[in-house]
XYZ file of C-alpha atoms in Angstrom:
666
model
C -213.190 60.262 -2.152
C -216.651 61.718 -2.496
C -215.109 64.936 -3.366
C -213.382 63.294 -6.175
C -216.256 61.672 -7.482
C -218.291 65.192 -7.550
C -215.366 66.466 -9.540
C -215.167 63.796 -11.904
C -219.068 64.041 -12.501
C -218.832 67.832 -13.236
C -215.954 67.298 -15.643
C -217.682 64.388 -17.370
C -220.928 66.517 -17.740
C -218.903 69.390 -19.368
C -216.820 67.289 -21.541
C -219.669 65.155 -22.779
C -222.548 67.675 -22.906
C -220.582 70.979 -23.894
C -223.872 72.304 -25.782
C -225.767 72.500 -22.804
C -223.587 72.825 -19.665
C -220.921 74.810 -21.018
C -220.900 77.886 -23.501
C -217.624 76.559 -25.113
C -218.285 74.859 -28.510
C -214.956 72.589 -28.255
C -215.115 68.873 -27.774
C -212.535 66.782 -26.305
C -210.869 64.117 -28.147
C -211.549 60.591 -27.458
C -207.928 59.511 -27.637
C -205.888 62.346 -25.845
C -202.239 62.288 -26.375
C -201.440 65.466 -24.060
C -199.607 64.250 -20.822
C -200.624 67.326 -19.110
C -204.466 67.259 -20.221
C -206.427 68.603 -17.142
C -209.497 66.132 -17.890
C -207.310 63.200 -18.083
C -205.306 64.101 -14.963
C -208.792 64.464 -13.078
C -209.701 60.778 -14.033
C -206.542 59.399 -12.673
C -207.547 56.971 -9.825
C -203.988 57.492 -7.895
C -204.412 60.439 -5.615
C -200.740 61.018 -5.535
C -200.303 60.989 -9.518
C -203.352 63.063 -9.776
C -202.205 65.599 -7.474
C -198.865 65.697 -9.058
C -200.400 65.877 -12.480
C -202.689 68.761 -11.431
C -199.880 70.807 -10.041
C -197.914 70.381 -13.142
C -201.051 71.236 -15.265
C -201.614 74.628 -13.254
C -198.153 75.583 -13.772
C -198.493 74.908 -17.609
C -201.656 76.347 -18.308
C -200.698 80.061 -18.489
C -198.125 79.140 -21.069
C -200.382 76.789 -23.205
C -201.817 77.885 -26.491
C -204.656 75.530 -26.778
C -208.254 75.797 -28.018
C -209.401 73.862 -25.199
C -208.148 76.166 -22.639
C -211.448 77.915 -22.233
C -213.010 74.455 -21.579
C -210.638 73.788 -18.879
C -211.367 77.177 -17.154
C -214.979 76.409 -17.334
C -214.671 73.187 -15.633
C -212.541 74.723 -12.867
C -215.400 77.481 -12.448
C -217.993 74.616 -11.893
C -215.937 73.019 -9.422
C -215.123 76.022 -7.555
C -218.703 77.070 -7.310
C -220.011 73.822 -6.070
C -217.065 72.989 -3.861
C -215.587 76.376 -2.737
C -214.278 74.905 0.484
C -212.238 71.903 -1.004
C -208.403 72.526 -0.322
C -207.161 70.492 -3.139
C -206.911 73.032 -6.151
C -205.856 75.992 -3.685
C -203.053 73.771 -2.448
C -201.769 72.875 -5.902
C -201.405 76.485 -7.137
C -204.728 77.270 -8.868
C -204.554 80.837 -7.606
C -201.173 81.702 -9.309
C -202.356 80.196 -12.382
C -205.526 82.156 -12.532
C -203.601 85.401 -11.752
C -201.246 84.724 -14.564
C -204.158 84.022 -17.047
C -205.850 87.178 -16.291
C -202.677 89.139 -16.571
C -202.027 87.533 -19.738
C -205.398 88.424 -21.151
C -204.969 92.118 -20.123
C -201.393 92.377 -21.513
C -201.626 90.320 -24.690
C -204.823 91.536 -26.613
C -204.210 89.337 -29.690
C -204.179 86.209 -27.448
C -207.347 87.370 -25.633
C -209.431 87.413 -28.765
C -208.038 84.351 -30.184
C -210.198 81.328 -30.321
C -212.386 81.459 -27.138
C -209.735 82.903 -24.706
C -212.156 85.869 -24.355
C -213.860 83.804 -21.545
C -210.691 83.062 -19.672
C -210.302 86.333 -17.581
C -213.843 86.219 -16.518
C -213.763 82.384 -15.479
C -210.395 83.013 -13.725
C -211.573 85.909 -11.584
C -214.639 83.977 -10.689
C -212.616 81.081 -9.588
C -210.627 83.141 -7.410
C -213.552 84.777 -5.779
C -215.243 81.448 -5.087
C -212.466 79.933 -3.445
C -211.865 82.902 -1.214
C -215.468 83.638 -0.029
C -215.428 81.302 2.984
C -211.870 80.259 4.184
C -209.390 82.738 5.332
C -206.392 80.366 4.689
C -207.478 80.190 0.950
C -207.586 84.006 0.850
C -203.966 84.171 2.404
C -202.906 81.789 -0.165
C -204.346 83.796 -2.861
C -202.880 86.931 -1.846
C -199.397 85.413 -1.542
C -199.943 84.129 -5.239
C -200.257 87.596 -6.408
C -204.132 87.761 -7.494
C -204.584 91.303 -6.266
C -202.679 93.224 -9.147
C -204.630 91.481 -11.986
C -207.878 91.889 -10.112
C -207.283 95.563 -9.887
C -206.659 95.778 -13.524
C -209.995 94.144 -14.243
C -211.691 96.532 -11.589
C -210.365 99.550 -13.476
C -212.384 98.358 -16.337
C -209.282 96.952 -18.609
C -211.812 94.479 -20.278
C -215.598 95.069 -19.591
C -218.186 95.153 -16.911
C -218.564 91.598 -17.090
C -214.890 91.097 -15.687
C -215.522 94.045 -13.344
C -218.365 92.207 -11.803
C -216.212 88.979 -10.833
C -213.188 91.033 -10.031
C -215.086 93.324 -7.329
C -216.533 90.130 -5.905
C -213.096 88.503 -5.437
C -211.730 91.765 -4.048
C -214.701 92.169 -1.576
C -214.085 88.568 -0.183
C -210.246 89.306 0.181
C -210.978 92.577 1.817
C -213.584 91.128 4.339
C -210.859 88.944 6.099
C -208.819 90.782 8.858
C -205.634 88.787 7.674
C -205.741 89.950 3.942
C -207.513 93.340 4.413
C -204.279 95.103 4.481
C -203.206 93.615 1.088
C -206.338 95.171 -0.596
C -205.893 98.348 1.360
C -202.326 98.873 -0.170
C -204.538 100.104 -3.203
C -206.873 101.947 -1.236
C -207.631 104.949 -2.844
C -207.768 103.174 -6.256
C -210.067 100.407 -4.763
C -212.564 102.949 -3.164
C -212.752 105.418 -6.102
C -213.265 102.383 -8.568
C -215.920 100.706 -6.226
C -217.649 104.182 -5.869
C -217.777 104.536 -9.477
C -218.978 101.063 -10.258
C -221.826 101.414 -7.596
C -222.771 104.756 -9.219
C -222.563 104.109 -12.730
C -222.926 100.404 -13.253
C -226.544 100.422 -14.122
C -225.798 102.891 -16.917
C -222.885 100.885 -18.217
C -225.001 97.571 -18.248
C -227.850 99.408 -19.942
C -225.796 101.331 -22.659
C -223.469 98.496 -23.294
C -226.013 95.582 -23.355
C -229.743 95.875 -22.155
C -230.320 98.938 -24.295
C -228.762 97.377 -27.436
C -231.903 95.984 -28.992
C -230.310 94.095 -31.963
C -228.944 90.995 -30.559
C -226.268 90.818 -33.368
C -224.713 94.034 -31.815
C -224.329 92.734 -28.565
C -221.065 91.117 -27.506
C -221.547 87.349 -28.022
C -219.396 86.101 -25.032
C -221.503 88.436 -22.900
C -224.766 86.875 -24.120
C -223.185 83.379 -23.796
C -221.915 83.976 -20.250
C -225.396 85.478 -19.338
C -227.441 82.628 -20.577
C -225.070 79.647 -20.694
C -225.908 79.421 -24.434
C -229.800 78.761 -23.515
C -232.452 81.606 -23.966
C -233.013 84.581 -26.103
C -233.305 88.262 -25.594
C -235.688 88.041 -22.669
C -233.523 85.702 -20.764
C -230.444 87.877 -21.559
C -232.140 91.023 -20.319
C -233.528 89.517 -17.091
C -229.945 87.945 -16.200
C -228.363 91.220 -17.115
C -230.524 92.899 -14.715
C -229.554 90.521 -12.079
C -226.087 90.845 -12.874
C -226.225 94.611 -12.759
C -227.738 94.329 -9.209
C -224.851 92.112 -7.999
C -222.264 94.465 -9.579
C -223.833 97.281 -7.679
C -224.398 95.128 -4.570
C -220.651 93.645 -4.509
C -219.239 97.249 -5.063
C -221.194 98.316 -2.078
C -219.839 95.301 0.043
C -216.326 96.327 -0.943
C -216.947 99.971 0.287
C -218.482 98.582 3.365
C -215.168 96.818 4.266
C -213.454 100.060 4.324
C -216.122 101.946 6.024
C -216.375 99.426 8.794
C -212.903 100.266 9.632
C -213.510 104.072 9.142
C -211.109 103.967 6.255
C -211.497 106.461 3.235
C -214.641 108.110 4.856
C -213.564 111.486 3.200
C -214.210 109.806 -0.251
C -217.237 107.571 0.697
C -218.924 110.478 2.505
C -218.810 113.042 -0.581
C -222.139 114.619 -0.665
C -222.808 113.749 -4.419
C -222.077 109.927 -3.546
C -224.354 110.034 -0.708
C -227.056 111.359 -2.716
C -226.707 108.718 -5.287
C -226.307 105.867 -2.359
C -229.688 106.533 -0.898
C -231.336 105.909 -4.335
C -229.411 102.509 -4.522
C -232.336 100.088 -4.170
C -231.925 97.084 -6.470
C -235.616 96.354 -6.665
C -237.328 93.091 -5.596
C -234.076 91.157 -7.235
C -232.082 92.066 -4.236
C -234.372 93.657 -1.693
C -234.780 90.636 0.512
C -230.974 89.708 -0.010
C -228.971 92.940 0.457
C -229.765 96.172 2.020
C -227.992 97.880 -0.953
C -227.044 101.555 -0.375
C -228.964 101.909 2.765
C -226.696 99.207 4.477
C -223.632 101.367 3.591
C -225.416 104.296 5.144
C -225.993 102.706 8.477
C -222.294 101.512 8.586
C -221.360 105.259 8.119
C -223.829 106.287 10.960
C -221.703 104.363 13.404
C -218.834 106.804 12.783
C -218.666 110.524 13.708
C -217.530 111.608 10.441
C -220.366 109.461 8.727
C -222.996 111.022 10.691
C -221.750 114.612 10.389
C -221.870 113.904 6.403
C -225.196 112.188 6.456
C -227.011 114.869 8.835
C -225.913 117.576 6.319
C -227.683 115.859 3.358
C -231.325 116.509 3.504
C -231.942 114.003 0.751
C -230.315 111.183 2.529
C -232.278 112.109 5.783
C -235.504 112.279 3.894
C -234.809 108.865 2.208
C -234.207 107.411 5.609
C -237.452 108.981 6.962
C -239.447 107.400 3.933
C -237.787 103.957 4.565
C -238.679 104.184 8.224
C -242.266 104.399 7.296
C -242.470 101.722 4.639
C -242.823 97.850 4.621
C -239.693 97.431 3.067
C -237.513 94.495 4.460
C -234.880 97.015 5.576
C -237.262 99.302 7.359
C -235.509 98.752 10.680
C -232.205 100.055 8.975
C -233.903 103.315 8.122
C -235.079 103.593 11.774
C -231.705 102.747 13.257
C -229.754 105.264 11.228
C -232.194 108.034 12.235
C -231.922 107.009 16.083
C -228.032 107.013 15.743
C -228.340 110.609 14.284
C -230.501 111.755 17.046
C -228.422 110.257 19.576
C -225.516 112.221 18.711
C -225.655 115.667 20.049
C -223.835 117.252 17.235
C -226.201 116.085 14.589
C -229.363 115.618 16.843
C -230.730 119.187 16.006
C -229.875 118.974 12.275
C -232.102 116.171 11.631
C -234.923 116.378 14.455
C -236.909 118.782 12.737
C -237.524 116.459 9.767
C -237.115 112.950 11.449
C -239.525 113.833 14.241
C -242.453 114.345 11.961
C -241.995 110.680 10.571
C -240.874 108.778 13.666
C -243.863 110.049 15.690
C -245.917 107.571 13.837
C -243.808 104.551 14.700
C -243.709 105.215 18.701
C -246.456 102.485 19.282
C -244.472 99.925 17.170
C -243.920 97.046 19.318
C -241.719 94.478 17.309
C -240.200 94.604 13.910
C -238.855 91.262 12.655
C -236.675 90.026 15.748
C -236.437 93.395 17.513
C -238.807 94.123 20.330
C -240.070 97.594 21.837
C -238.973 99.473 18.783
C -241.534 102.369 19.477
C -240.405 102.461 23.108
C -236.890 103.027 21.825
C -237.998 105.637 19.284
C -239.945 107.450 22.065
C -236.896 107.431 24.501
C -234.512 108.991 21.944
C -236.987 111.789 20.670
C -238.087 112.802 24.260
C -234.613 112.615 25.689
C -233.998 115.983 27.772
C -237.471 116.897 26.472
C -237.863 120.268 28.194
C -234.499 121.529 26.748
C -235.120 120.294 23.310
C -238.404 122.028 23.202
C -236.754 125.261 23.996
C -234.250 124.617 21.164
C -236.837 123.947 18.564
C -237.904 126.568 16.344
C -240.563 124.924 14.187
C -244.081 125.253 15.546
C -245.061 121.806 13.693
C -242.212 119.988 15.303
C -243.013 121.310 18.768
C -246.586 120.238 18.182
C -245.329 116.697 17.345
C -243.077 116.302 20.297
C -245.870 117.523 22.514
C -248.018 114.752 21.046
C -245.483 112.280 21.740
C -245.083 113.486 25.431
C -248.935 113.331 25.898
C -249.176 109.931 24.299
C -246.358 108.258 26.015
C -246.353 109.879 29.231
C -249.530 111.939 30.252
C -252.093 109.606 28.552
C -250.392 106.549 29.727
C -250.271 107.562 33.188
C -254.111 108.687 33.238
C -255.165 105.280 31.754
C -252.964 103.311 34.086
C -255.696 103.744 36.937
C -258.491 102.640 34.615
C -260.548 99.778 35.725
C -261.691 96.831 33.180
C -265.143 98.447 33.374
C -264.099 101.807 32.524
C -262.207 100.307 29.616
C -265.318 98.445 28.408
C -267.271 101.383 28.730
C -264.926 103.496 26.587
C -264.741 100.698 23.906
C -268.532 100.879 23.501
C -268.653 104.572 23.410
C -265.991 104.937 20.924
C -267.690 102.212 18.754
C -270.766 104.175 18.689
C -269.000 107.086 17.431
C -267.231 105.173 14.759
C -270.711 103.980 13.455
C -271.802 107.633 13.252
C -268.622 108.120 11.403
C -269.266 105.606 9.064
C -272.758 106.836 8.318
C -271.466 110.323 7.596
C -268.901 108.847 5.055
C -271.499 106.860 3.266
C -273.691 110.077 3.084
C -270.601 111.893 1.434
C -269.827 113.993 4.579
C -266.139 113.031 4.554
C -264.888 115.878 6.757
C -267.646 115.168 9.391
C -266.737 111.505 9.282
C -263.176 112.413 9.788
C -263.835 114.488 12.878
C -265.980 111.675 14.404
C -263.213 109.011 13.730
C -260.787 111.574 15.695
C -263.313 111.846 18.414
C -263.322 107.942 18.835
C -259.601 107.877 18.763
C -259.286 110.483 21.701
C -261.552 108.229 23.670
C -260.466 104.902 22.753
C -258.078 103.628 25.484
C -254.531 103.002 24.071
C -254.598 99.255 25.052
C -257.410 98.591 22.698
C -254.867 98.302 19.543
C -257.182 96.461 17.261
C -259.902 99.135 17.533
C -257.593 101.712 16.926
C -256.183 100.082 14.034
C -259.581 100.340 12.357
C -260.189 103.981 13.327
C -256.733 105.119 12.009
C -257.197 103.210 8.818
C -260.962 104.577 8.474
C -259.543 108.290 9.147
C -256.912 107.923 6.658
C -259.424 107.018 4.091
C -261.139 110.318 4.702
C -257.772 112.066 4.369
C -257.040 110.569 1.143
C -260.295 111.528 -0.346
C -259.895 115.053 0.955
C -256.589 115.366 -0.876
C -254.076 115.195 2.162
C -251.905 112.017 1.407
C -249.448 113.171 3.908
C -251.997 112.929 6.708
C -253.453 109.733 5.293
C -249.800 108.134 5.426
C -249.252 109.153 8.974
C -252.563 107.612 10.144
C -251.915 104.361 8.014
C -248.347 104.092 9.289
C -250.031 104.256 12.813
C -252.328 101.539 12.018
C -249.805 99.310 10.690
C -247.795 99.828 13.848
C -250.469 98.775 16.194
C -251.462 95.713 13.899
C -250.260 92.275 14.805
C -247.795 91.576 13.738
C -246.371 94.857 12.402
C -247.395 95.873 8.848
C -250.081 93.280 8.556
C -253.322 95.060 8.254
C -254.459 94.616 4.502
C -256.593 97.764 3.939
C -254.161 100.114 5.596
C -251.303 98.521 3.348
C -253.559 99.050 0.305
C -254.557 102.471 1.129
C -250.973 103.615 2.000
C -249.934 102.178 -1.328
C -252.406 104.641 -3.015
C -251.241 107.449 -0.684
C -247.581 106.708 -1.576
C -248.441 106.742 -5.181
C -250.017 110.192 -4.927
C -246.657 111.496 -3.440
C -244.841 109.752 -6.260
C -242.942 107.398 -3.987
C -243.006 104.416 -6.242
C -240.782 102.053 -4.313
C -242.715 102.566 -0.973
C -245.937 102.056 -2.919
C -244.843 98.743 -4.769
C -243.554 97.397 -1.269
C -246.906 97.994 0.319
C -248.811 96.524 -2.573
C -246.650 93.488 -2.613
C -247.474 93.001 1.221
C -251.142 93.684 0.636
C -251.229 90.764 -2.013
C -249.288 88.657 0.401
C -251.986 89.344 2.942
C -254.940 88.729 0.417
C -253.204 85.087 -0.101
C -252.757 84.269 3.366
C -256.439 85.019 4.250
C -257.776 83.270 1.140
C -260.057 80.434 1.893
C -261.136 79.502 -1.694
C -259.223 77.146 -3.693
C -258.140 79.667 -6.263
C -256.449 82.766 -5.129
C -257.608 85.792 -6.748
C -255.420 88.926 -7.221
C -257.647 92.160 -7.132
C -257.570 94.064 -10.346
C -256.553 97.288 -8.565
C -253.634 95.595 -6.978
C -252.381 94.089 -10.260
C -252.662 97.426 -11.910
C -250.715 99.254 -9.161
C -248.018 96.538 -9.263
C -247.747 97.099 -13.004
C -247.483 100.756 -12.553
C -244.959 100.835 -9.867
C -242.727 98.054 -11.395
C -242.282 100.281 -14.360
C -241.347 103.116 -12.226
C -238.902 101.246 -9.996
C -237.578 98.989 -12.787
C -233.850 98.944 -12.414
C -233.197 100.628 -15.717
C -236.325 102.860 -15.720
C -234.697 106.282 -15.842
C -232.134 105.204 -18.428
C -234.815 103.758 -20.606
C -236.888 106.930 -20.492
C -233.987 109.003 -21.193
C -232.955 106.806 -24.291
C -236.663 106.765 -25.526
C -237.004 110.622 -25.339
C -233.678 111.219 -27.212
C -234.696 108.445 -30.042
C -238.047 110.081 -30.177
C -236.515 113.631 -30.630
C -234.255 112.192 -33.314
C -236.898 110.330 -35.056
C -239.399 113.336 -35.106
C -236.507 115.525 -36.796
C -236.739 113.280 -39.791
C -239.098 114.329 -42.646
C -241.725 111.814 -43.747
C -240.598 109.248 -41.439
C -243.830 108.742 -39.241
C -244.170 105.318 -40.177
C -241.047 104.151 -38.703
C -241.695 106.250 -35.516
C -244.980 104.728 -35.240
C -243.468 101.317 -35.403
C -240.778 102.191 -32.957
C -243.274 103.361 -30.491
C -245.328 100.168 -31.031
C -242.100 98.054 -30.257
C -241.425 99.934 -27.119
C -245.010 99.592 -25.881
C -244.873 95.983 -26.662
C -241.690 95.404 -24.736
C -243.004 97.360 -21.786
C -245.975 95.251 -21.742
C -244.002 92.234 -21.661
C -241.922 93.644 -18.739
C -245.041 94.371 -16.844
C -245.948 90.726 -17.131
C -242.664 89.363 -16.183
C -242.490 91.730 -13.112
C -245.970 90.731 -11.970
C -245.023 87.112 -12.042
C -241.805 88.090 -10.250
C -243.846 89.791 -7.581
C -246.300 87.191 -7.241
C -243.323 84.648 -6.624
C -241.681 86.929 -4.327
C -245.064 87.451 -2.138
C -246.038 83.541 -2.122
C -246.306 80.435 -4.379
C -249.802 80.988 -6.117
C -252.175 78.335 -7.200
C -254.979 78.860 -9.151
C -254.038 82.397 -10.124
C -256.768 84.725 -11.346
C -257.530 88.402 -11.373
C -260.761 90.289 -10.123
C -262.346 91.986 -13.002
C -262.900 95.690 -13.317
C -266.703 95.274 -13.144
C -266.895 95.169 -9.223
C -264.467 98.170 -9.030
C -266.638 100.286 -11.219
C -269.977 99.217 -9.560
C -268.482 100.353 -6.212
C -267.497 103.520 -7.734
C -270.903 104.165 -8.940
C -272.388 103.382 -5.574
C -270.088 105.668 -3.774
C -270.877 108.535 -6.074
C -274.590 107.983 -5.674
C -274.049 108.703 -2.070
C -272.236 111.851 -2.977
C -268.855 110.829 -1.665
C -266.224 113.796 -2.159
C -263.277 113.042 -4.350
C -260.574 115.688 -4.614
C -260.037 117.048 -7.999
C -256.241 116.477 -7.906
C -256.959 112.730 -7.246
C -259.710 112.468 -9.848
C -257.190 113.599 -12.567
C -254.655 111.230 -11.248
C -256.768 108.011 -10.936
C -259.370 108.580 -13.648
C -262.066 107.330 -11.525
C -261.001 108.728 -8.300
C -259.596 107.050 -5.039
C -262.807 105.206 -4.420
C -262.304 103.183 -7.593
C -260.802 100.180 -5.656
C -262.285 100.858 -2.148
C -265.886 101.561 -1.409
C -265.920 100.120 1.896
C -264.957 101.054 5.543
C -263.819 98.818 8.280
């Protein structure tokens, strides 16, 4: 009874307020004379009569030529989205009805473009996907009702990317159940190739077909209406289109996951060109904490022999996994898992160890990551497995040095310090602190290299168990290395500092400094995530009523949001092409200036929207404000007056040098 009341409430809302709740502009007549009217049938109080009427309605809908058909589908969609586990409609033939309507739209172009029938295939596929996402018995009924062939036509792009989005969602749900996987696998090669193409090209398609179309009149109206539900302008459409593009990519990867988990079609999925694209699929903050995107599929591939072999042969993918393992990304642990799986396999171990060891060495003291404990110990065990034989096989002197460092840290030094008394530990702590103070003094005198040496001396002396003191020493030495123009060494030290912090990745200054170092290396995604974490730490430690966002952090967020924006590469390509075309026109400089002004204005708006998104992602702010640039400039002048060294390459990159937002040492 409660379920029926909810359905009646949804239907009432749609029919009485179609301008706000539905994209359909058709109203319902007060005195309906249609005996098979869906809305009238839903209001029938007798359950037996209502069920019989609905069953008859689902049989007739595919053959009905009514202007209200799209409104009916909109009502069914609302019910399916809010009550996907309700068995009533699936038991009365809704799947066969939806399959027939999709096929009719594909086969009969004139009918599809009549009235508002263009909305029907989208809604029909969405209804199928909603009812099949939780219940295997609904999925079985859907397959028996013949939904797969019409969904496959939508997946192949028979209408548009909007219908592909809901088709790949529905097929992903069907493929995720053991009992219905084989029905989808009957089209295995076609499904896998289509999903791979969608995952690889969907961003370009959404941008070229929608987001990149600046004139609202040139965009398909039904796309705009579906995205905004009739409410909102261009900004709302673009924001929603970005979200849908992420979903289209994510659901395509989910469909591929279903086959990769069963080690099916790995010869297609493990193609080198696709793997290279796969490791770049991130989805931004829109999906970062929701779905692991491309790296999720890479991890599944790492569980198979064929997958590990293919991944180990791709230097780009291995490097991407290494960068992920040393980031504060939500999926950092997936990068670590993948590398460990590759290192445990003797067939791939020595193909990846010379790259991965240089990154994983910084993580060997990581205690916990999320709900995973002893992460660093697991990394050290894998790297040091058959240590002496491994050292003989390694040809790279730098890697040999790193392996020796891990052995000394985890075996030799631990063994020596195990016998130390509390008095000896305290004595070393005091001595390391004195050397650190000397390093601080050297730093403020501008003797950056000497300061770095002092911090190294203090680190060698400081016992392993004094994690807090070592966090500060690693972070301070990293700052010196940044100023000396060595961002790689700085990232290594800062990662070690963040691994020693409790919880992991929680030391504010190390997060900010590593964000700078990643920026110098042009690793925008990693820089952005560190900056987001830095803001989060600022908020959590803020005691004043108003939360202040440092100016330099807001600036970094804007910069990296621009670089990691979902359509960044496509936008830059389009802008350069437009600029080239415009510059070829004689005497048209005024239009060119106006176009550039419009592009800059759009970019500034996007910066603001992304900053708000990031702030929301990090925490709910109250009393939001920004620290002005004056304080940063004063710190810079103070540092320069002390003759601090700033590397020329950094000076050019940052304008005022890396000390712009620093000026202090722990």
